[in-house]
mmCIF file of C-alpha atoms in Angstrom:
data_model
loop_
_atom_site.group_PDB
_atom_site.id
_atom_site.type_symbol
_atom_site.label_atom_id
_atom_site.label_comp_id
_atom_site.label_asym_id
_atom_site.label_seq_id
_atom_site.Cartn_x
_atom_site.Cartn_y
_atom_site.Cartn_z
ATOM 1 C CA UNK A 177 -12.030 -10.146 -8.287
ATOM 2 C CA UNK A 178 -12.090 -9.319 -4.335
ATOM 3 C CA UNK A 179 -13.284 -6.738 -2.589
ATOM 4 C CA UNK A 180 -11.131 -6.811 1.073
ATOM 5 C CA UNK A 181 -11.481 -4.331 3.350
ATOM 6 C CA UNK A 182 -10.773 -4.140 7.403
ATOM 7 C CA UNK A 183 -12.028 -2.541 10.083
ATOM 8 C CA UNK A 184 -12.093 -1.677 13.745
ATOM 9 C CA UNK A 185 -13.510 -5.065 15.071
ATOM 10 C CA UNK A 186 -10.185 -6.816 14.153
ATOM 11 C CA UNK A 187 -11.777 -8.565 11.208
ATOM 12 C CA UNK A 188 -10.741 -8.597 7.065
ATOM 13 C CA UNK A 189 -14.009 -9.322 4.962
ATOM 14 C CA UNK A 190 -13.599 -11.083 1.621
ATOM 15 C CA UNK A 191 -16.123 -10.127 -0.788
ATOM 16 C CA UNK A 192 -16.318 -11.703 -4.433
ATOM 17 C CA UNK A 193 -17.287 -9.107 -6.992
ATOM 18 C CA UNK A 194 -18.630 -10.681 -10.351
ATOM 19 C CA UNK A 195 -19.031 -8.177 -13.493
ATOM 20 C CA UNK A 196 -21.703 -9.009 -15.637
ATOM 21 C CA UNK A 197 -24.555 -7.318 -17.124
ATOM 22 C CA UNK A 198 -26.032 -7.014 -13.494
ATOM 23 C CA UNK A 199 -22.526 -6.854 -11.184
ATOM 24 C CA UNK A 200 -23.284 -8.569 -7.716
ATOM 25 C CA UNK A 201 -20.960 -9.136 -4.540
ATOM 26 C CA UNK A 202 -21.161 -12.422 -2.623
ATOM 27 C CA UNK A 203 -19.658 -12.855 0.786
ATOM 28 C CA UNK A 204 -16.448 -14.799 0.491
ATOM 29 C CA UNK A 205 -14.602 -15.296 3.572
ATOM 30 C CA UNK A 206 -14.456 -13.127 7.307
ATOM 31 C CA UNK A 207 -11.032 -13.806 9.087
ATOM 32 C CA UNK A 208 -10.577 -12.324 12.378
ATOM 33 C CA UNK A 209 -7.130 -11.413 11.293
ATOM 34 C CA UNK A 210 -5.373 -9.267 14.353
ATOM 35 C CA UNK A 211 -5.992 -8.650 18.058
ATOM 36 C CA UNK A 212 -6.517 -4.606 17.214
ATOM 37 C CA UNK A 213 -8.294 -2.615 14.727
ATOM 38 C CA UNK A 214 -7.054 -3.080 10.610
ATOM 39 C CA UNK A 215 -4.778 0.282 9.832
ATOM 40 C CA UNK A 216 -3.174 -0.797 6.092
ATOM 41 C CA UNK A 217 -4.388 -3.077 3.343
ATOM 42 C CA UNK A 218 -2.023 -3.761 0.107
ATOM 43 C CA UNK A 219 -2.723 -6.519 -2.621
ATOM 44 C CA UNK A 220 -0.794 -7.833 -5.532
ATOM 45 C CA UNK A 221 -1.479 -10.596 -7.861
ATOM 46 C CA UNK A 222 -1.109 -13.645 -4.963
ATOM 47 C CA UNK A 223 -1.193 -11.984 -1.872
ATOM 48 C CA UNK A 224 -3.077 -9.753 0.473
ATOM 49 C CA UNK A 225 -1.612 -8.061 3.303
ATOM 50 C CA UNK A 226 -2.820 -6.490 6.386
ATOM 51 C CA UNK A 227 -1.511 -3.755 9.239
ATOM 52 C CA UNK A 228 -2.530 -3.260 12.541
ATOM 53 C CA UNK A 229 -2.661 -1.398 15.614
ATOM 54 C CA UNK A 230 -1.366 -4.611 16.971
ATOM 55 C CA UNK A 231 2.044 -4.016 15.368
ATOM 56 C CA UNK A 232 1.652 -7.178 12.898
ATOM 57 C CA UNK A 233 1.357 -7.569 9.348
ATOM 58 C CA UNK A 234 -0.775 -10.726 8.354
ATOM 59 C CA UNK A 235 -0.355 -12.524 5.196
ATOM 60 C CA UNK A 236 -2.887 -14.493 3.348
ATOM 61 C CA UNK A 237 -2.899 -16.585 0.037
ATOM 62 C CA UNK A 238 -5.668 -15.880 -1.729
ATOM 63 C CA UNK A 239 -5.278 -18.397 -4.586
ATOM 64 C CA UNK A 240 -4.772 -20.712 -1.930
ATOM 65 C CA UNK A 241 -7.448 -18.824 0.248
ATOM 66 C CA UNK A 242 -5.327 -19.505 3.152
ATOM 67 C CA UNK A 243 -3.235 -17.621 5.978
ATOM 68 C CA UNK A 244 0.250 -17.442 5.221
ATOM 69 C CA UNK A 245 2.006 -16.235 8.362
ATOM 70 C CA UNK A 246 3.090 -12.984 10.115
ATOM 71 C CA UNK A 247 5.923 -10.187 9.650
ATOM 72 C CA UNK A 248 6.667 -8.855 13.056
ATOM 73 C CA UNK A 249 9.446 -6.528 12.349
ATOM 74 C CA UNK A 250 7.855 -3.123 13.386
ATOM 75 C CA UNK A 251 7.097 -1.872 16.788
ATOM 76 C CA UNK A 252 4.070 0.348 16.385
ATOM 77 C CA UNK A 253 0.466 0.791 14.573
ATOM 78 C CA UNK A 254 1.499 -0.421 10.640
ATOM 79 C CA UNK A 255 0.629 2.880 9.014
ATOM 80 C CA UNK A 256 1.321 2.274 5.251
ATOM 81 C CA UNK A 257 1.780 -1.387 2.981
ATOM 82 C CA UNK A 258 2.698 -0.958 -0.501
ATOM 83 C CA UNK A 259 3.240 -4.033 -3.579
ATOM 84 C CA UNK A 260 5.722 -3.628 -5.971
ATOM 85 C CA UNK A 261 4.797 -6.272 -8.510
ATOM 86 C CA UNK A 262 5.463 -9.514 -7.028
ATOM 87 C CA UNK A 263 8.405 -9.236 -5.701
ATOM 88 C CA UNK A 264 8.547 -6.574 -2.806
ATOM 89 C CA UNK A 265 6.191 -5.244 -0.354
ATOM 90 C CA UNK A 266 7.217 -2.068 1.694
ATOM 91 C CA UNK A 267 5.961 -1.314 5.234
ATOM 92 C CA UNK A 268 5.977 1.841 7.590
ATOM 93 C CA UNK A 269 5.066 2.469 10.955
ATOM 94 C CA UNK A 270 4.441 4.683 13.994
ATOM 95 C CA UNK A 271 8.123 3.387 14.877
ATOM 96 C CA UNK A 272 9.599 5.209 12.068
ATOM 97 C CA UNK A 273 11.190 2.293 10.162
ATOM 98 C CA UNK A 274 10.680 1.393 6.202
ATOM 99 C CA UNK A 275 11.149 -1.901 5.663
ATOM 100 C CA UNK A 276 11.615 -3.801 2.486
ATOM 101 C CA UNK A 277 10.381 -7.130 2.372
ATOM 102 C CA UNK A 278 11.393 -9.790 -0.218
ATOM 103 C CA UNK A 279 7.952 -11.708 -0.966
ATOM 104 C CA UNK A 280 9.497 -15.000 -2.179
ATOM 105 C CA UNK A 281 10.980 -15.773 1.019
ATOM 106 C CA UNK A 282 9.038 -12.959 3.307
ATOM 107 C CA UNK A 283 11.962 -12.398 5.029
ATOM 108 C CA UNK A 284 13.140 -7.979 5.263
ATOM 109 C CA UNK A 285 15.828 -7.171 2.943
ATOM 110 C CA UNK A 286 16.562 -3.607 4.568
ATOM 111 C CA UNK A 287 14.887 -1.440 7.722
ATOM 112 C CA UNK A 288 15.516 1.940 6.931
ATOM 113 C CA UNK A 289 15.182 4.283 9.840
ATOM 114 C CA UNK A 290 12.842 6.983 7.689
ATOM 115 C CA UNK A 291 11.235 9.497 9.886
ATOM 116 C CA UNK A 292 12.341 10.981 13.565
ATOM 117 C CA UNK A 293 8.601 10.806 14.238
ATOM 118 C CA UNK A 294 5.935 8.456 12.592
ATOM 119 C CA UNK A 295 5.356 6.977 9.045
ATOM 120 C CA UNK A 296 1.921 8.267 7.766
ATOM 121 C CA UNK A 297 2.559 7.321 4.564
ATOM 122 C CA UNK A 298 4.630 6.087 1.745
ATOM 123 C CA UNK A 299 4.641 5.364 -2.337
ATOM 124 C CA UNK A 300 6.513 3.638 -4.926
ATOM 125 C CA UNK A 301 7.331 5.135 -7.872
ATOM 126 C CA UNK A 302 6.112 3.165 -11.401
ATOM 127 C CA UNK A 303 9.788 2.251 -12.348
ATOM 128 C CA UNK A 304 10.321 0.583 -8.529
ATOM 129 C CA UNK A 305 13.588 2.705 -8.545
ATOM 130 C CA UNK A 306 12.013 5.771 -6.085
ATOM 131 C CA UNK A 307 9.799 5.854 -3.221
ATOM 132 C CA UNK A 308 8.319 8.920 -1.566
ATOM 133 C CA UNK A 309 7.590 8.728 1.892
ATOM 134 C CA UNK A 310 6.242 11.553 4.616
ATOM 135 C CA UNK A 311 6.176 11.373 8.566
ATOM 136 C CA UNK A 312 5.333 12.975 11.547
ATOM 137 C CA UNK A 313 8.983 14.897 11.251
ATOM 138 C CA UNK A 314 7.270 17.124 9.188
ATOM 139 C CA UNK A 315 9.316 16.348 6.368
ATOM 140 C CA UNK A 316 8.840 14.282 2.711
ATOM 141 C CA UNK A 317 11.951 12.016 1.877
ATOM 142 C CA UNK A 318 12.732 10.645 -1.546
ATOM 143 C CA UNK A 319 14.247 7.298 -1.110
ATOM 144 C CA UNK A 320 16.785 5.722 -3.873
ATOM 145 C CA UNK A 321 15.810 1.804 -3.506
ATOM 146 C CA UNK A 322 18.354 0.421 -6.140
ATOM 147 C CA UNK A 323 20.624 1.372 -3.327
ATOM 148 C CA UNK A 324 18.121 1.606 -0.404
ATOM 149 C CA UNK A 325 19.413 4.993 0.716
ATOM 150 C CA UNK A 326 18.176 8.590 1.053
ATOM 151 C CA UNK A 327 18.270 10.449 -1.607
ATOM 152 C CA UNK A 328 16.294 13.674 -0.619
ATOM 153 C CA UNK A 329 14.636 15.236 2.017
ATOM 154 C CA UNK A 330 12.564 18.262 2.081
ATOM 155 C CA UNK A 331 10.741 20.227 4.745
ATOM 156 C CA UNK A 332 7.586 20.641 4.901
ATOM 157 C CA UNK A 333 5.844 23.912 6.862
ATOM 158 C CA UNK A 334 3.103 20.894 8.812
ATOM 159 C CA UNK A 335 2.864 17.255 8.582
ATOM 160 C CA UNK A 336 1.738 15.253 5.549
ATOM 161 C CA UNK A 337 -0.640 11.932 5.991
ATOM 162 C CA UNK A 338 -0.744 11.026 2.543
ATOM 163 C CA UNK A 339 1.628 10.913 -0.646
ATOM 164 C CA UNK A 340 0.733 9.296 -3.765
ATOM 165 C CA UNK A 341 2.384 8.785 -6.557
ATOM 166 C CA UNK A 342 0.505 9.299 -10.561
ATOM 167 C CA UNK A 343 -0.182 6.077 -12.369
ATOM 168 C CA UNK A 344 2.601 7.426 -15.377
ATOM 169 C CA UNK A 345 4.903 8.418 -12.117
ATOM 170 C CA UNK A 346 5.166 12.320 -13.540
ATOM 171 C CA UNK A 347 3.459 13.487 -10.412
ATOM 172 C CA UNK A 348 2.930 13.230 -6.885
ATOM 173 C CA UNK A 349 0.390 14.444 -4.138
ATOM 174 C CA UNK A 350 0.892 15.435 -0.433
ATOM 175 C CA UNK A 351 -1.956 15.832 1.757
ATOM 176 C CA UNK A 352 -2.067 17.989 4.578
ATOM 177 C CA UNK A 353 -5.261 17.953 6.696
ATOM 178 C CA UNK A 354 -7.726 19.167 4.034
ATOM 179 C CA UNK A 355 -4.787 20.622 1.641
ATOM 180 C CA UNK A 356 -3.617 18.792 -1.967
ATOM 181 C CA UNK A 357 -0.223 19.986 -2.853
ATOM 182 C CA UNK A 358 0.727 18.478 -6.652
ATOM 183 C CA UNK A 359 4.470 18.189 -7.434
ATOM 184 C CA UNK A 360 5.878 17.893 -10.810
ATOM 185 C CA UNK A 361 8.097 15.417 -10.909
ATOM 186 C CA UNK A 362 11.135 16.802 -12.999
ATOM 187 C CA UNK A 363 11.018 20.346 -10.979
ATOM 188 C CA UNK A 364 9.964 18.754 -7.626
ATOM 189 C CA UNK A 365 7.823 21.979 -7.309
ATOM 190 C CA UNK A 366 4.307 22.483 -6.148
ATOM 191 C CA UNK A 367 2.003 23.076 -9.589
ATOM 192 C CA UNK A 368 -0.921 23.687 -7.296
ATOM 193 C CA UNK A 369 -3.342 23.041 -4.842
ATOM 194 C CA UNK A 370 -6.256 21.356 -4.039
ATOM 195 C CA UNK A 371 -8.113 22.816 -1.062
ATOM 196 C CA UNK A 372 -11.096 20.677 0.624
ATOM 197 C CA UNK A 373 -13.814 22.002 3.180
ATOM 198 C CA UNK A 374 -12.741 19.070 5.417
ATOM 199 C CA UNK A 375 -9.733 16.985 6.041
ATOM 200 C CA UNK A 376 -8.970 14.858 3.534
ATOM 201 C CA UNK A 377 -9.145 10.885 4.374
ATOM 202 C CA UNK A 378 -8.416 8.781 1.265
ATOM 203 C CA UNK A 379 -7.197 9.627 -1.866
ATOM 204 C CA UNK A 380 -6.882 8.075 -4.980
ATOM 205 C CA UNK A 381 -5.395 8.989 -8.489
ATOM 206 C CA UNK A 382 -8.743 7.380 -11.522
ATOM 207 C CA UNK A 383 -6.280 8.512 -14.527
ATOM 208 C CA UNK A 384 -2.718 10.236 -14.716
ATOM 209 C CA UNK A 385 -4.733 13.816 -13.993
ATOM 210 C CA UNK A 386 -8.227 12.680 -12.321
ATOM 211 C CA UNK A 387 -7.996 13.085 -8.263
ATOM 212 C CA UNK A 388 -10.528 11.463 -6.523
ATOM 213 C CA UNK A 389 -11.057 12.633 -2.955
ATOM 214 C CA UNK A 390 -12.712 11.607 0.423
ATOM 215 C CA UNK A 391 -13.050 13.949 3.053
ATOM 216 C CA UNK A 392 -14.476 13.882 6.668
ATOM 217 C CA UNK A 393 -18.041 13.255 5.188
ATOM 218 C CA UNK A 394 -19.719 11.636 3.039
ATOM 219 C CA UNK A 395 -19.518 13.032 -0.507
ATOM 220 C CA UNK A 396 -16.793 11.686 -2.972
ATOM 221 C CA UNK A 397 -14.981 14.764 -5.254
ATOM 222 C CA UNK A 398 -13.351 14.558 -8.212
ATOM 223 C CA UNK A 399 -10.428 17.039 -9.173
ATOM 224 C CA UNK A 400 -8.519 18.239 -12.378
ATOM 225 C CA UNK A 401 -4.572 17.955 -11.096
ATOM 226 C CA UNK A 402 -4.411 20.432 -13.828
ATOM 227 C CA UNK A 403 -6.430 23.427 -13.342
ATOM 228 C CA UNK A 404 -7.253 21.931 -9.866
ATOM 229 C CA UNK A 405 -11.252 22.497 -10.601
ATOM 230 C CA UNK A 406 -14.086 20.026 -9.088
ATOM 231 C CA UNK A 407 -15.286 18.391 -12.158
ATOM 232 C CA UNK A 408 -17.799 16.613 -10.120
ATOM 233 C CA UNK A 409 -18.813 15.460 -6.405
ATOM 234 C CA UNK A 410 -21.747 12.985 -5.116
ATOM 235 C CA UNK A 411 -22.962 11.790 -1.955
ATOM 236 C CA UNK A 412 -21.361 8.175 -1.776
ATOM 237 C CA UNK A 413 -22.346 7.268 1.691
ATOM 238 C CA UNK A 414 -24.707 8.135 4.853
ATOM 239 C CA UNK A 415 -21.160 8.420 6.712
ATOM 240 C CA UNK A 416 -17.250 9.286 6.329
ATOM 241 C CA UNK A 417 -15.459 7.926 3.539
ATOM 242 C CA UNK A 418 -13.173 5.943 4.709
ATOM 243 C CA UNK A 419 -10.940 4.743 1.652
ATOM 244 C CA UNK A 420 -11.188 4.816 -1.866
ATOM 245 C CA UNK A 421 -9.557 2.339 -4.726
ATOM 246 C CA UNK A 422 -9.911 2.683 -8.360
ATOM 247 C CA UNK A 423 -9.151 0.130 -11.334
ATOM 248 C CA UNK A 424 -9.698 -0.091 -14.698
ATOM 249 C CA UNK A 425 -11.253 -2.993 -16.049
ATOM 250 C CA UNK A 426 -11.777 -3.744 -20.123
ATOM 251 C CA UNK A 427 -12.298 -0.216 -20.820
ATOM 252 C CA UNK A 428 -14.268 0.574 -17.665
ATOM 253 C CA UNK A 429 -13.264 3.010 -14.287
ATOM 254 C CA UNK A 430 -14.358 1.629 -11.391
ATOM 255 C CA UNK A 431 -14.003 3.493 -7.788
ATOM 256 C CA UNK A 432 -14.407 1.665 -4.783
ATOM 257 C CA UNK A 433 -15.499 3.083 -1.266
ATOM 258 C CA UNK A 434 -16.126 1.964 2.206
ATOM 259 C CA UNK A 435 -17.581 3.993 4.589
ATOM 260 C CA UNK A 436 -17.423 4.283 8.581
ATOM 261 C CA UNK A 437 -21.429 3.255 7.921
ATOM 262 C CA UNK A 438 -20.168 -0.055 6.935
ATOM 263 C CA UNK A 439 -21.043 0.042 3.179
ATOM 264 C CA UNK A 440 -18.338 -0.967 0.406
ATOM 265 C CA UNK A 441 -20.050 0.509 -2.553
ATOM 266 C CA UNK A 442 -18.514 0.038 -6.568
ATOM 267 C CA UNK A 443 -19.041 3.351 -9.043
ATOM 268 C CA UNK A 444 -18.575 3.526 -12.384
ATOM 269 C CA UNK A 445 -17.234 6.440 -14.283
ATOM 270 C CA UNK A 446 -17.591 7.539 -17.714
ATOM 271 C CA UNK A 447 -14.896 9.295 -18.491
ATOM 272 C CA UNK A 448 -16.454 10.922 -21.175
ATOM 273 C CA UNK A 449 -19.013 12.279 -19.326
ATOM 274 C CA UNK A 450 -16.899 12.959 -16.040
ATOM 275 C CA UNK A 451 -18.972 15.862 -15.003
ATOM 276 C CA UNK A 452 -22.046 13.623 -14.526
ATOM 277 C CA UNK A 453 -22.820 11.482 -11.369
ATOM 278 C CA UNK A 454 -21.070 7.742 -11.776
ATOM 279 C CA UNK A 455 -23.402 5.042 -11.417
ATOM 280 C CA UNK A 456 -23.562 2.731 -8.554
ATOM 281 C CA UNK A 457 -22.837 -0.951 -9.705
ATOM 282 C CA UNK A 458 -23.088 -2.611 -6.810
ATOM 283 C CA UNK A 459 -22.702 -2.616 -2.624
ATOM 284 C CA UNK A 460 -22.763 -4.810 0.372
ATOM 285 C CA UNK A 461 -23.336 -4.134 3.966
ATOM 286 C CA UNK A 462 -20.867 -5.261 6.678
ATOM 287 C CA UNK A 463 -22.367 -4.194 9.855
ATOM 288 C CA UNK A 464 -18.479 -3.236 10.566
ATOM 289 C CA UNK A 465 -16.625 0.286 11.160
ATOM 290 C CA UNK A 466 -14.223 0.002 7.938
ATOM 291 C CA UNK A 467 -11.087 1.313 8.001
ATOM 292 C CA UNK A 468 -9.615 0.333 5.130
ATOM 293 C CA UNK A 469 -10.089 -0.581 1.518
ATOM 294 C CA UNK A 470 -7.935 -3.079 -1.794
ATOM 295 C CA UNK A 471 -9.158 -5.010 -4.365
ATOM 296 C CA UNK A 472 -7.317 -8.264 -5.502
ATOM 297 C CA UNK A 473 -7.456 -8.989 -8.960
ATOM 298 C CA UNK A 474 -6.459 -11.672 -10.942
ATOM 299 C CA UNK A 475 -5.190 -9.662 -13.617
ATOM 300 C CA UNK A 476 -2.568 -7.372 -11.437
ATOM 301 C CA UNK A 477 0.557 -8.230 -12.857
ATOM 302 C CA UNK A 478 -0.526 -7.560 -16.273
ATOM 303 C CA UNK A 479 -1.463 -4.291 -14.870
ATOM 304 C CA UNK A 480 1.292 -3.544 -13.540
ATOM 305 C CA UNK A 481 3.437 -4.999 -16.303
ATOM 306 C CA UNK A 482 1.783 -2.158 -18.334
ATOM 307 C CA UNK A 483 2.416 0.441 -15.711
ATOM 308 C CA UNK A 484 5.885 -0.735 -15.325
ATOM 309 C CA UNK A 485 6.403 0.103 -19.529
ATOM 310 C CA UNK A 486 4.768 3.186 -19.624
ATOM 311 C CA UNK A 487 7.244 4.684 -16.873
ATOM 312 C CA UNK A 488 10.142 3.184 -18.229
ATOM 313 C CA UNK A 489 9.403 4.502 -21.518
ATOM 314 C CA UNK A 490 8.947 8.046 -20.121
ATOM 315 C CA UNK A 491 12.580 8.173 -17.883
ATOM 316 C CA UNK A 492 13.628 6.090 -20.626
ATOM 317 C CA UNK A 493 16.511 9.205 -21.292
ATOM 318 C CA UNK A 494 17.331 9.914 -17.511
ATOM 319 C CA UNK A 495 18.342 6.647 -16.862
ATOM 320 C CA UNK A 496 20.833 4.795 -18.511
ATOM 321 C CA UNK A 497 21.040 1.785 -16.344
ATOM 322 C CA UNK A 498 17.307 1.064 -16.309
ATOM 323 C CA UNK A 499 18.147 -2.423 -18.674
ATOM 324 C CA UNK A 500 20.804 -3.564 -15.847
ATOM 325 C CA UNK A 501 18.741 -2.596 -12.671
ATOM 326 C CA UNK A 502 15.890 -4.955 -14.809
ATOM 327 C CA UNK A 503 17.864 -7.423 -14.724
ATOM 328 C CA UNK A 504 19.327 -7.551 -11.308
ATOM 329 C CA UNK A 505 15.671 -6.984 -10.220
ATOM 330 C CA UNK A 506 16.504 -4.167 -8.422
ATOM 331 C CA UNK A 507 18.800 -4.953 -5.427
ATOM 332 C CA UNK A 508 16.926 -3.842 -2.356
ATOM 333 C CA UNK A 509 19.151 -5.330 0.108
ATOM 334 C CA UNK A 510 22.395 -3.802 1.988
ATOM 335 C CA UNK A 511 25.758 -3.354 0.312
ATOM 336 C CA UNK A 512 27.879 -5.587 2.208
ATOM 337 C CA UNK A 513 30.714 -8.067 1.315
ATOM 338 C CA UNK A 514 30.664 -11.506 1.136
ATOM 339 C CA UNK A 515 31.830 -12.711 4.160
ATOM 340 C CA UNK A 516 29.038 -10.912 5.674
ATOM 341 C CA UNK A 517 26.402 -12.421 3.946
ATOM 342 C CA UNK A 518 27.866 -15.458 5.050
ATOM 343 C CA UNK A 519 27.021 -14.617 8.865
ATOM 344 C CA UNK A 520 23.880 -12.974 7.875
ATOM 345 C CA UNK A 521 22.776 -16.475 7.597
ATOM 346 C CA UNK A 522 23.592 -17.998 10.696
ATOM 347 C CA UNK A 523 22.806 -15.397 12.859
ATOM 348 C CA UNK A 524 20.247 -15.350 15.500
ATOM 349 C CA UNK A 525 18.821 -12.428 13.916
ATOM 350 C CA UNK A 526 18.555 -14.113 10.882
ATOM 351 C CA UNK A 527 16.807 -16.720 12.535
ATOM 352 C CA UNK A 528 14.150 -14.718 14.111
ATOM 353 C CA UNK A 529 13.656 -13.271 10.993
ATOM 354 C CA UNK A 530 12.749 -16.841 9.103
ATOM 355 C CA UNK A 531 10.591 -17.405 12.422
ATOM 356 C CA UNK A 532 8.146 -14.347 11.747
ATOM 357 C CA UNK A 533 7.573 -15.675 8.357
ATOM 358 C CA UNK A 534 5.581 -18.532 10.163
ATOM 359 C CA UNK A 535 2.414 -18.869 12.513
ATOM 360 C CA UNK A 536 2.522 -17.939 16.186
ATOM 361 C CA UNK A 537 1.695 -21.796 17.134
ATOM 362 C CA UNK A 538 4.830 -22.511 15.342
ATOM 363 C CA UNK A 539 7.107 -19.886 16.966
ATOM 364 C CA UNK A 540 5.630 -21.351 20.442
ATOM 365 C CA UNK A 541 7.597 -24.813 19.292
ATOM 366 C CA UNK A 542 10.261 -23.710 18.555
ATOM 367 C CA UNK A 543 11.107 -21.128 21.503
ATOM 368 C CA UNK A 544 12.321 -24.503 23.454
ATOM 369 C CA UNK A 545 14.536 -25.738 20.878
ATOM 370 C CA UNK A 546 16.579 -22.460 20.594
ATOM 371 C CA UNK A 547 17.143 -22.455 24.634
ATOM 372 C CA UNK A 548 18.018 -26.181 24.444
ATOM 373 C CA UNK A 549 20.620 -25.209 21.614
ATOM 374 C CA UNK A 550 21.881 -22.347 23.794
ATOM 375 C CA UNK A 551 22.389 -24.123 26.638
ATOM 376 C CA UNK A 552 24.165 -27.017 24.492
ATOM 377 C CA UNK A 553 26.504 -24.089 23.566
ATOM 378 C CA UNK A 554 27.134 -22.878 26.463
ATOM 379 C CA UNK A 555 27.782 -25.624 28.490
ATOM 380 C CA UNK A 556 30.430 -26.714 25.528
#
């Protein structure tokens, strides 16, 4: 297990979390990952990924504990990163593009021009099949990603910087400056509302209908999504919450924080006695500004494995085709026939595209090669 959080000074801390009796974090690794302050974090069972002001996404191994390259397809501050298992990672930024990256290969299967304005933030749904997103267009789009198309858009009355999906996928959450509106899924109507003292920062969904909340301070809340009642709040930190993540582990709920006072602290909540204060397991001080907040676990794809059957089973009836999208893997790329394709791969674009999957020193050698080639060609 590994705590990794960024922050404004450009750097992504590793921190090794061991449960036991007495949990304690060790410092693992410090990379100085990007040449601007850390905006997005996403993990999945292999990889972690990071977004930046600096318009990059980094990549990094972390069974091999190595850097893995750079995705350079956006032209803005990366706003949002989100796993689908281990196959597909999904990116949005100020620029207003989607894109859907294929994490065998890390090369972009689609760019999907999403919002007029910014990307502030986007979520997959459980079954991989629908993803929510919400700009600075002041609108929330449903997008269908077997076909990697629209499929909805609604307006909103002021711009949303969060959506979040529920862990069975029968809800969602926007957040609008200090405003929680829950959505049903099947009605795609607000159920109710969730209003804070201060904007909201960080949200994070501990069961299918436990909110937990992190405003401009530094007290952690935790909401009913069904009668929309505090069922507790505690002071977490000395400053602003930056982020909050939640897992479960062998029976246990565990929230993460990191704060703007450079604390990453680890809670654990008893969900039988949710009204009580959780208790703090453990927390390490990074003399860093964090921005934001993942933990990698070894165990994620059997998480998610168990996610993925637990939505399936509930849309089970709505969807007839769920048993041939599973086995196509669901086809994220563009329609297009085969002759196509066939360019696809020999085109300069396609080139570039294989070069941002590798380091910057790399790119460097091989910038002279592709003038020598087109001056070969042209002189021919």
């Amino acid at each position: 297990m590994e705590l990794v959080a960024g922050c404004y000074e450009q750097v992504l801390f590793g921190f090794a979390a061991r449960p036991a009796e007495s949990w304690t974090v060790v410092p693992d690794f410090t990379h100085h990952a990007h040449s601007a302050s850390l905006s997005a974090v996403a993990v999945n069972n292999r990889y972690v990924v990071t977004g930046s002001r600096d318009e990059t996404i980094q990549i990094y191994d972390m069974k091999k504990k190595i850097e893995h390259g750079a995705l350079l397809q956006h032209n803005g501050t990366i706003t949002c990163l989100e796993f689908y298992g281990t196959a597909h990672l999904l990116s949005g930024a100020e620029d207003g593009l989607i894109c859907i990256w294929n994490t065998k290969r890390w090369e972009c299967l689609k760019s999907i021009k999403a919002h007029k304005g910014h990307v502030t933030s986007l979520s997959i749904h459980p079954s991989g099949k629908l993803a929510l997103s919400v700009g600075t267009d002041k609108t929330l789009r449903t997008w269908n990603l077997v076909e990697g198309r629209s499929a909805f858009i609604k307006n909103l009355k002021q711009n949303a910087h969060i959506i979040k999906w529920s862990p069975d996928g029968e809800r969602y959450v926007t957040v609008k400056t200090n405003k929680v509106d829950i959505y049903k899924l099947d009605t795609a109507s607000i159920t109710g509302t969730i209003t804070t003292e201060k904007r909201i920062s960080s949200l994070r969904f501990v069961t299918d209908s436990i909110l937990a909340i992190a405003g401009d301070d530094e007290i952690i809340r935790l909401y009913s999504c069904d009668s929309q009642k505090c069922l507790c709040e505690f002071k977490a930190h000395e400053n602003r919450v930056k982020d909050i993540y939640s897992f479960e582990r062998e029976g246990q709920h565990i929230i993460v924080t990191a704060s703007s006072d450079g604390y990453i602290k680890m809670w654990n909540l008893d969900l039988n006695k949710v009204k009580d204060v959780p208790s703090l397991l453990c927390e390490v001080y990074t003399k860093a500004r964090l921005t934001c907040l993942a933990v990698w676990l070894d165990r994620a794809p059997e998480m998610k494995e168990n996610s993925d059957k637990a939505a399936t089973s509930s849309q089970a009836n709505e969807d007839e085709k769920s048993s041939i999208v599973r086995k196509n893997k669901v086809c994220w790329t563009d329609k297009s026939d085969k002759t196509a394709k066939r360019k696809r791969k020999i085109t300069p674009e396609k080139q570039k595209l294989e070069a941002r999957l590798i380091t910057p020193e790399k790119q460097k050698l091989e910038a002279p090669l592709q003038k020598k080639k087109k001056k070969r060609n042209s002189s021919a």
